[in-house]
Amino acid sequence: MAYIISADEIKKKLPNYSPDKAEKFHHESAAKADKLFTKALKENSYKNVILLSGGTASGKTEFLVTQLSNKKCIIMDATLSTELGAKNKIRQIIKAKKIPIIYTTPL
């Protein structure tokens, strides 16, 4: 079973969250997701780490649920909106001696 980290799911658990104000909670949920990601790289025994990349409503979550959730891996469900952010995640994965796998949605 995959260990899934999703800023969107974290966002839903934050106090006073409502879907119409989702953007206001993005920074906090992304920061919490990053902390969970760092912790998972250190503590989880799975070797493969999947980064899902794509914008809002691009199908990442559906793909995750239907195709990836049963795999033995760490999954970071994120937008990877900047090249620097993506490179940093990949560096973290490699430094943890794990294998980065990247899935992206078409532009």
mmCIF file of N, CA and C in Angstrom:
data_model
loop_
_atom_site.group_PDB
_atom_site.id
_atom_site.type_symbol
_atom_site.label_atom_id
_atom_site.label_comp_id
_atom_site.label_asym_id
_atom_site.label_seq_id
_atom_site.Cartn_x
_atom_site.Cartn_y
_atom_site.Cartn_z
ATOM 1 N N MET A 1 0.836 -1.183 0.000
ATOM 2 C CA MET A 1 0.000 0.000 0.000
ATOM 3 C C MET A 1 0.881 1.248 0.000
ATOM 4 N N ALA A 2 0.594 2.180 -0.857
ATOM 5 C CA ALA A 2 1.391 3.398 -0.993
ATOM 6 C C ALA A 2 1.245 4.309 0.227
ATOM 7 N N TYR A 3 2.323 5.017 0.523
ATOM 8 C CA TYR A 3 2.294 6.073 1.530
ATOM 9 C C TYR A 3 2.092 7.368 0.747
ATOM 10 N N ILE A 4 0.914 7.968 0.874
ATOM 11 C CA ILE A 4 0.526 9.102 0.031
ATOM 12 C C ILE A 4 0.561 10.401 0.824
ATOM 13 N N ILE A 5 1.212 11.401 0.229
ATOM 14 C CA ILE A 5 1.272 12.738 0.814
ATOM 15 C C ILE A 5 0.603 13.688 -0.172
ATOM 16 N N SER A 6 -0.438 14.369 0.293
ATOM 17 C CA SER A 6 -1.190 15.272 -0.574
ATOM 18 C C SER A 6 -1.507 16.564 0.166
ATOM 19 N N ALA A 7 -1.014 17.665 -0.348
ATOM 20 C CA ALA A 7 -1.307 18.970 0.258
ATOM 21 C C ALA A 7 -2.809 19.244 0.231
ATOM 22 N N ASP A 8 -3.491 18.783 -0.814
ATOM 23 C CA ASP A 8 -4.940 18.999 -0.902
ATOM 24 C C ASP A 8 -5.681 18.274 0.219
ATOM 25 N N GLU A 9 -5.255 17.058 0.534
ATOM 26 C CA GLU A 9 -5.895 16.319 1.625
ATOM 27 C C GLU A 9 -5.560 16.940 2.975
ATOM 28 N N ILE A 10 -4.340 17.407 3.139
ATOM 29 C CA ILE A 10 -3.942 18.080 4.379
ATOM 30 C C ILE A 10 -4.771 19.344 4.569
ATOM 31 N N LYS A 11 -4.962 20.074 3.493
ATOM 32 C CA LYS A 11 -5.722 21.328 3.510
ATOM 33 C C LYS A 11 -7.118 21.117 4.098
ATOM 34 N N LYS A 12 -7.756 20.016 3.723
ATOM 35 C CA LYS A 12 -9.127 19.730 4.165
ATOM 36 C C LYS A 12 -9.222 19.527 5.673
ATOM 37 N N LYS A 13 -8.105 19.231 6.320
ATOM 38 C CA LYS A 13 -8.096 18.974 7.764
ATOM 39 C C LYS A 13 -7.703 20.201 8.584
ATOM 40 N N LEU A 14 -7.369 21.299 7.917
ATOM 41 C CA LEU A 14 -6.960 22.507 8.632
ATOM 42 C C LEU A 14 -8.179 23.218 9.216
ATOM 43 N N PRO A 15 -8.021 23.833 10.397
ATOM 44 C CA PRO A 15 -9.138 24.561 11.008
ATOM 45 C C PRO A 15 -9.645 25.673 10.085
ATOM 46 N N ASN A 16 -10.950 25.811 10.017
ATOM 47 C CA ASN A 16 -11.640 26.856 9.245
ATOM 48 C C ASN A 16 -11.526 26.688 7.735
ATOM 49 N N TYR A 17 -11.050 25.539 7.268
ATOM 50 C CA TYR A 17 -10.951 25.307 5.821
ATOM 51 C C TYR A 17 -12.344 25.189 5.213
ATOM 52 N N SER A 18 -12.500 25.768 4.049
ATOM 53 C CA SER A 18 -13.680 25.539 3.213
ATOM 54 C C SER A 18 -13.215 25.609 1.764
ATOM 55 N N PRO A 19 -13.819 24.803 0.889
ATOM 56 C CA PRO A 19 -13.361 24.742 -0.504
ATOM 57 C C PRO A 19 -13.314 26.105 -1.205
ATOM 58 N N ASP A 20 -14.230 27.000 -0.868
ATOM 59 C CA ASP A 20 -14.242 28.307 -1.523
ATOM 60 C C ASP A 20 -13.073 29.194 -1.078
ATOM 61 N N LYS A 21 -12.379 28.790 -0.011
ATOM 62 C CA LYS A 21 -11.218 29.544 0.472
ATOM 63 C C LYS A 21 -9.936 28.710 0.373
ATOM 64 N N ALA A 22 -9.947 27.697 -0.472
ATOM 65 C CA ALA A 22 -8.836 26.737 -0.559
ATOM 66 C C ALA A 22 -7.492 27.411 -0.800
ATOM 67 N N GLU A 23 -7.464 28.423 -1.638
ATOM 68 C CA GLU A 23 -6.197 29.083 -1.988
ATOM 69 C C GLU A 23 -5.529 29.709 -0.766
ATOM 70 N N LYS A 24 -6.332 30.177 0.193
ATOM 71 C CA LYS A 24 -5.782 30.790 1.405
ATOM 72 C C LYS A 24 -5.052 29.774 2.282
ATOM 73 N N PHE A 25 -5.350 28.505 2.086
ATOM 74 C CA PHE A 25 -4.766 27.453 2.910
ATOM 75 C C PHE A 25 -3.626 26.719 2.203
ATOM 76 N N HIS A 26 -3.339 27.111 0.979
ATOM 77 C CA HIS A 26 -2.347 26.389 0.181
ATOM 78 C C HIS A 26 -0.948 26.416 0.807
ATOM 79 N N HIS A 27 -0.497 27.576 1.220
ATOM 80 C CA HIS A 27 0.867 27.691 1.757
ATOM 81 C C HIS A 27 1.055 26.793 2.983
ATOM 82 N N GLU A 28 0.097 26.839 3.896
ATOM 83 C CA GLU A 28 0.200 26.039 5.119
ATOM 84 C C GLU A 28 0.158 24.539 4.813
ATOM 85 N N SER A 29 -0.748 24.134 3.937
ATOM 86 C CA SER A 29 -0.852 22.701 3.626
ATOM 87 C C SER A 29 0.372 22.215 2.849
ATOM 88 N N ALA A 30 0.920 23.047 1.976
ATOM 89 C CA ALA A 30 2.127 22.671 1.227
ATOM 90 C C ALA A 30 3.319 22.525 2.170
ATOM 91 N N ALA A 31 3.429 23.413 3.148
ATOM 92 C CA ALA A 31 4.525 23.326 4.121
ATOM 93 C C ALA A 31 4.413 22.046 4.946
ATOM 94 N N LYS A 32 3.202 21.701 5.352
ATOM 95 C CA LYS A 32 2.999 20.462 6.112
ATOM 96 C C LYS A 32 3.304 19.245 5.243
ATOM 97 N N ALA A 33 2.913 19.294 3.979
ATOM 98 C CA ALA A 33 3.201 18.186 3.061
ATOM 99 C C ALA A 33 4.707 18.022 2.887
ATOM 100 N N ASP A 34 5.424 19.125 2.769
ATOM 101 C CA ASP A 34 6.886 19.060 2.631
ATOM 102 C C ASP A 34 7.536 18.415 3.856
ATOM 103 N N LYS A 35 7.032 18.744 5.041
ATOM 104 C CA LYS A 35 7.575 18.141 6.266
ATOM 105 C C LYS A 35 7.305 16.638 6.296
ATOM 106 N N LEU A 36 6.096 16.248 5.908
ATOM 107 C CA LEU A 36 5.767 14.819 5.859
ATOM 108 C C LEU A 36 6.624 14.093 4.831
ATOM 109 N N PHE A 37 6.893 14.756 3.707
ATOM 110 C CA PHE A 37 7.721 14.174 2.652
ATOM 111 C C PHE A 37 9.134 13.919 3.172
ATOM 112 N N THR A 38 9.714 14.907 3.822
ATOM 113 C CA THR A 38 11.061 14.768 4.382
ATOM 114 C C THR A 38 11.103 13.637 5.407
ATOM 115 N N LYS A 39 10.095 13.574 6.261
ATOM 116 C CA LYS A 39 10.025 12.521 7.274
ATOM 117 C C LYS A 39 9.881 11.147 6.616
ATOM 118 N N ALA A 40 9.040 11.046 5.598
ATOM 119 C CA ALA A 40 8.830 9.766 4.913
ATOM 120 C C ALA A 40 10.113 9.276 4.253
ATOM 121 N N LEU A 41 10.871 10.187 3.667
ATOM 122 C CA LEU A 41 12.132 9.790 3.039
ATOM 123 C C LEU A 41 13.095 9.194 4.062
ATOM 124 N N LYS A 42 13.062 9.702 5.274
ATOM 125 C CA LYS A 42 13.959 9.215 6.324
ATOM 126 C C LYS A 42 13.463 7.922 6.960
ATOM 127 N N GLU A 43 12.148 7.820 7.152
ATOM 128 C CA GLU A 43 11.617 6.746 7.983
ATOM 129 C C GLU A 43 10.938 5.611 7.227
ATOM 130 N N ASN A 44 10.503 5.846 6.013
ATOM 131 C CA ASN A 44 9.771 4.824 5.270
ATOM 132 C C ASN A 44 10.743 3.924 4.520
ATOM 133 N N SER A 45 10.487 2.642 4.515
ATOM 134 C CA SER A 45 11.405 1.684 3.883
ATOM 135 C C SER A 45 11.211 1.560 2.370
ATOM 136 N N TYR A 46 10.138 2.095 1.832
ATOM 137 C CA TYR A 46 9.923 2.010 0.383
ATOM 138 C C TYR A 46 11.069 2.681 -0.363
ATOM 139 N N LYS A 47 11.530 2.062 -1.431
ATOM 140 C CA LYS A 47 12.646 2.588 -2.229
ATOM 141 C C LYS A 47 12.184 3.533 -3.335
ATOM 142 N N ASN A 48 11.014 3.276 -3.904
ATOM 143 C CA ASN A 48 10.517 4.115 -4.996
ATOM 144 C C ASN A 48 9.713 5.287 -4.448
ATOM 145 N N VAL A 49 9.972 6.462 -5.021
ATOM 146 C CA VAL A 49 9.253 7.671 -4.629
ATOM 147 C C VAL A 49 8.674 8.295 -5.891
ATOM 148 N N ILE A 50 7.354 8.369 -5.932
ATOM 149 C CA ILE A 50 6.668 8.919 -7.099
ATOM 150 C C ILE A 50 6.282 10.366 -6.824
ATOM 151 N N LEU A 51 6.656 11.241 -7.747
ATOM 152 C CA LEU A 51 6.223 12.637 -7.715
ATOM 153 C C LEU A 51 5.162 12.797 -8.792
ATOM 154 N N LEU A 52 3.960 13.198 -8.389
ATOM 155 C CA LEU A 52 2.905 13.484 -9.357
ATOM 156 C C LEU A 52 2.928 14.973 -9.638
ATOM 157 N N SER A 53 2.945 15.323 -10.899
ATOM 158 C CA SER A 53 3.055 16.721 -11.296
ATOM 159 C C SER A 53 1.918 17.085 -12.234
ATOM 160 N N GLY A 54 1.278 18.202 -11.957
ATOM 161 C CA GLY A 54 0.216 18.678 -12.836
ATOM 162 C C GLY A 54 -0.634 19.694 -12.107
ATOM 163 N N GLY A 55 -1.347 20.469 -12.864
ATOM 164 C CA GLY A 55 -2.162 21.532 -12.296
ATOM 165 C C GLY A 55 -3.449 21.028 -11.673
ATOM 166 N N THR A 56 -4.212 21.955 -11.144
ATOM 167 C CA THR A 56 -5.500 21.658 -10.549
ATOM 168 C C THR A 56 -6.414 21.008 -11.578
ATOM 169 N N ALA A 57 -7.122 19.976 -11.147
ATOM 170 C CA ALA A 57 -8.089 19.251 -11.985
ATOM 171 C C ALA A 57 -7.450 18.617 -13.219
ATOM 172 N N SER A 58 -6.184 18.226 -13.097
ATOM 173 C CA SER A 58 -5.483 17.617 -14.236
ATOM 174 C C SER A 58 -5.589 16.096 -14.246
ATOM 175 N N GLY A 59 -6.208 15.518 -13.213
ATOM 176 C CA GLY A 59 -6.382 14.075 -13.160
ATOM 177 C C GLY A 59 -5.370 13.339 -12.306
ATOM 178 N N LYS A 60 -4.514 14.081 -11.589
ATOM 179 C CA LYS A 60 -3.482 13.438 -10.761
ATOM 180 C C LYS A 60 -4.091 12.520 -9.706
ATOM 181 N N THR A 61 -5.062 13.035 -8.980
ATOM 182 C CA THR A 61 -5.632 12.262 -7.881
ATOM 183 C C THR A 61 -6.355 11.023 -8.391
ATOM 184 N N GLU A 62 -7.089 11.150 -9.469
ATOM 185 C CA GLU A 62 -7.778 9.984 -10.045
ATOM 186 C C GLU A 62 -6.765 8.932 -10.489
ATOM 187 N N PHE A 63 -5.687 9.365 -11.136
ATOM 188 C CA PHE A 63 -4.631 8.445 -11.559
ATOM 189 C C PHE A 63 -4.008 7.763 -10.339
ATOM 190 N N LEU A 64 -3.776 8.534 -9.304
ATOM 191 C CA LEU A 64 -3.198 7.993 -8.074
ATOM 192 C C LEU A 64 -4.100 6.891 -7.512
ATOM 193 N N VAL A 65 -5.376 7.186 -7.375
ATOM 194 C CA VAL A 65 -6.314 6.236 -6.779
ATOM 195 C C VAL A 65 -6.465 4.982 -7.635
ATOM 196 N N THR A 66 -6.576 5.148 -8.944
ATOM 197 C CA THR A 66 -6.845 3.992 -9.805
ATOM 198 C C THR A 66 -5.601 3.205 -10.193
ATOM 199 N N GLN A 67 -4.446 3.842 -10.252
ATOM 200 C CA GLN A 67 -3.260 3.176 -10.783
ATOM 201 C C GLN A 67 -2.106 3.003 -9.797
ATOM 202 N N LEU A 68 -2.031 3.837 -8.776
ATOM 203 C CA LEU A 68 -0.823 3.848 -7.943
ATOM 204 C C LEU A 68 -1.021 3.475 -6.479
ATOM 205 N N SER A 69 -2.214 3.596 -5.960
ATOM 206 C CA SER A 69 -2.409 3.470 -4.510
ATOM 207 C C SER A 69 -2.030 2.103 -3.950
ATOM 208 N N ASN A 70 -2.020 1.066 -4.763
ATOM 209 C CA ASN A 70 -1.662 -0.272 -4.275
ATOM 210 C C ASN A 70 -0.176 -0.593 -4.408
ATOM 211 N N LYS A 71 0.595 0.325 -4.942
ATOM 212 C CA LYS A 71 2.034 0.094 -5.111
ATOM 213 C C LYS A 71 2.768 0.344 -3.792
ATOM 214 N N LYS A 72 3.894 -0.323 -3.631
ATOM 215 C CA LYS A 72 4.729 -0.126 -2.445
ATOM 216 C C LYS A 72 5.702 1.009 -2.735
ATOM 217 N N CYS A 73 5.276 2.233 -2.412
ATOM 218 C CA CYS A 73 6.083 3.417 -2.710
ATOM 219 C C CYS A 73 5.582 4.597 -1.885
ATOM 220 N N ILE A 74 6.361 5.653 -1.900
ATOM 221 C CA ILE A 74 5.953 6.937 -1.344
ATOM 222 C C ILE A 74 5.448 7.753 -2.528
ATOM 223 N N ILE A 75 4.307 8.409 -2.364
ATOM 224 C CA ILE A 75 3.759 9.237 -3.437
ATOM 225 C C ILE A 75 3.555 10.653 -2.915
ATOM 226 N N MET A 76 4.117 11.617 -3.633
ATOM 227 C CA MET A 76 3.912 13.031 -3.328
ATOM 228 C C MET A 76 3.002 13.590 -4.408
ATOM 229 N N ASP A 77 1.760 13.870 -4.041
ATOM 230 C CA ASP A 77 0.770 14.420 -4.963
ATOM 231 C C ASP A 77 0.862 15.943 -4.874
ATOM 232 N N ALA A 78 1.497 16.554 -5.870
ATOM 233 C CA ALA A 78 1.753 17.996 -5.835
ATOM 234 C C ALA A 78 1.702 18.571 -7.244
ATOM 235 N N THR A 79 1.784 19.879 -7.344
ATOM 236 C CA THR A 79 1.797 20.497 -8.672
ATOM 237 C C THR A 79 3.201 20.584 -9.247
ATOM 238 N N LEU A 80 4.221 20.598 -8.380
ATOM 239 C CA LEU A 80 5.611 20.822 -8.821
ATOM 240 C C LEU A 80 5.646 22.004 -9.786
ATOM 241 N N SER A 81 5.124 23.117 -9.322
ATOM 242 C CA SER A 81 4.910 24.276 -10.186
ATOM 243 C C SER A 81 6.179 25.016 -10.599
ATOM 244 N N THR A 82 7.291 24.768 -9.901
ATOM 245 C CA THR A 82 8.536 25.421 -10.311
ATOM 246 C C THR A 82 9.616 24.380 -10.571
ATOM 247 N N GLU A 83 10.501 24.709 -11.478
ATOM 248 C CA GLU A 83 11.618 23.814 -11.779
ATOM 249 C C GLU A 83 12.493 23.622 -10.544
ATOM 250 N N LEU A 84 12.731 24.694 -9.817
ATOM 251 C CA LEU A 84 13.557 24.622 -8.613
ATOM 252 C C LEU A 84 12.941 23.680 -7.580
ATOM 253 N N GLY A 85 11.640 23.800 -7.362
ATOM 254 C CA GLY A 85 10.966 22.925 -6.404
ATOM 255 C C GLY A 85 11.060 21.465 -6.802
ATOM 256 N N ALA A 86 10.881 21.190 -8.084
ATOM 257 C CA ALA A 86 10.982 19.814 -8.583
ATOM 258 C C ALA A 86 12.398 19.278 -8.400
ATOM 259 N N LYS A 87 13.386 20.086 -8.744
ATOM 260 C CA LYS A 87 14.780 19.656 -8.584
ATOM 261 C C LYS A 87 15.106 19.378 -7.122
ATOM 262 N N ASN A 88 14.607 20.222 -6.232
ATOM 263 C CA ASN A 88 14.859 20.020 -4.805
ATOM 264 C C ASN A 88 14.263 18.704 -4.314
ATOM 265 N N LYS A 89 13.051 18.393 -4.754
ATOM 266 C CA LYS A 89 12.419 17.125 -4.362
ATOM 267 C C LYS A 89 13.244 15.945 -4.881
ATOM 268 N N ILE A 90 13.681 16.019 -6.127
ATOM 269 C CA ILE A 90 14.478 14.934 -6.715
ATOM 270 C C ILE A 90 15.795 14.776 -5.962
ATOM 271 N N ARG A 91 16.430 15.883 -5.620
ATOM 272 C CA ARG A 91 17.679 15.823 -4.841
ATOM 273 C C ARG A 91 17.456 15.153 -3.486
ATOM 274 N N GLN A 92 16.356 15.513 -2.832
ATOM 275 C CA GLN A 92 16.032 14.907 -1.542
ATOM 276 C C GLN A 92 15.875 13.390 -1.682
ATOM 277 N N ILE A 93 15.193 12.974 -2.724
ATOM 278 C CA ILE A 93 14.950 11.544 -2.952
ATOM 279 C C ILE A 93 16.273 10.813 -3.163
ATOM 280 N N ILE A 94 17.111 11.356 -4.013
ATOM 281 C CA ILE A 94 18.402 10.722 -4.309
ATOM 282 C C ILE A 94 19.288 10.696 -3.067
ATOM 283 N N LYS A 95 19.297 11.787 -2.323
ATOM 284 C CA LYS A 95 20.097 11.849 -1.091
ATOM 285 C C LYS A 95 19.646 10.783 -0.089
ATOM 286 N N ALA A 96 18.353 10.466 -0.099
ATOM 287 C CA ALA A 96 17.811 9.440 0.797
ATOM 288 C C ALA A 96 18.036 8.031 0.245
ATOM 289 N N LYS A 97 18.776 7.947 -0.879
ATOM 290 C CA LYS A 97 19.088 6.667 -1.524
ATOM 291 C C LYS A 97 17.829 5.936 -1.984
ATOM 292 N N LYS A 98 16.906 6.731 -2.516
ATOM 293 C CA LYS A 98 15.668 6.186 -3.059
ATOM 294 C C LYS A 98 15.603 6.517 -4.549
ATOM 295 N N ILE A 99 14.633 5.952 -5.228
ATOM 296 C CA ILE A 99 14.526 6.087 -6.679
ATOM 297 C C ILE A 99 13.391 7.048 -7.031
ATOM 298 N N PRO A 100 13.706 8.180 -7.681
ATOM 299 C CA PRO A 100 12.644 9.106 -8.079
ATOM 300 C C PRO A 100 11.938 8.630 -9.352
ATOM 301 N N ILE A 101 10.621 8.704 -9.326
ATOM 302 C CA ILE A 101 9.792 8.401 -10.492
ATOM 303 C C ILE A 101 8.843 9.580 -10.644
ATOM 304 N N ILE A 102 8.779 10.154 -11.830
ATOM 305 C CA ILE A 102 7.963 11.347 -12.032
ATOM 306 C C ILE A 102 6.871 11.072 -13.053
ATOM 307 N N TYR A 103 5.642 11.361 -12.655
ATOM 308 C CA TYR A 103 4.500 11.303 -13.556
ATOM 309 C C TYR A 103 4.004 12.730 -13.710
ATOM 310 N N THR A 104 3.792 13.143 -14.950
ATOM 311 C CA THR A 104 3.289 14.487 -15.196
ATOM 312 C C THR A 104 2.102 14.429 -16.136
ATOM 313 N N THR A 105 1.231 15.407 -16.015
ATOM 314 C CA THR A 105 0.090 15.483 -16.919
ATOM 315 C C THR A 105 0.478 16.339 -18.115
ATOM 316 N N PRO A 106 -0.141 16.105 -19.257
ATOM 317 C CA PRO A 106 0.186 16.916 -20.441
ATOM 318 C C PRO A 106 -0.155 18.383 -20.214
ATOM 319 N N LEU A 107 0.596 19.258 -20.873
ATOM 320 C CA LEU A 107 0.315 20.699 -20.765
ATOM 321 C C LEU A 107 -0.882 21.063 -21.596
#
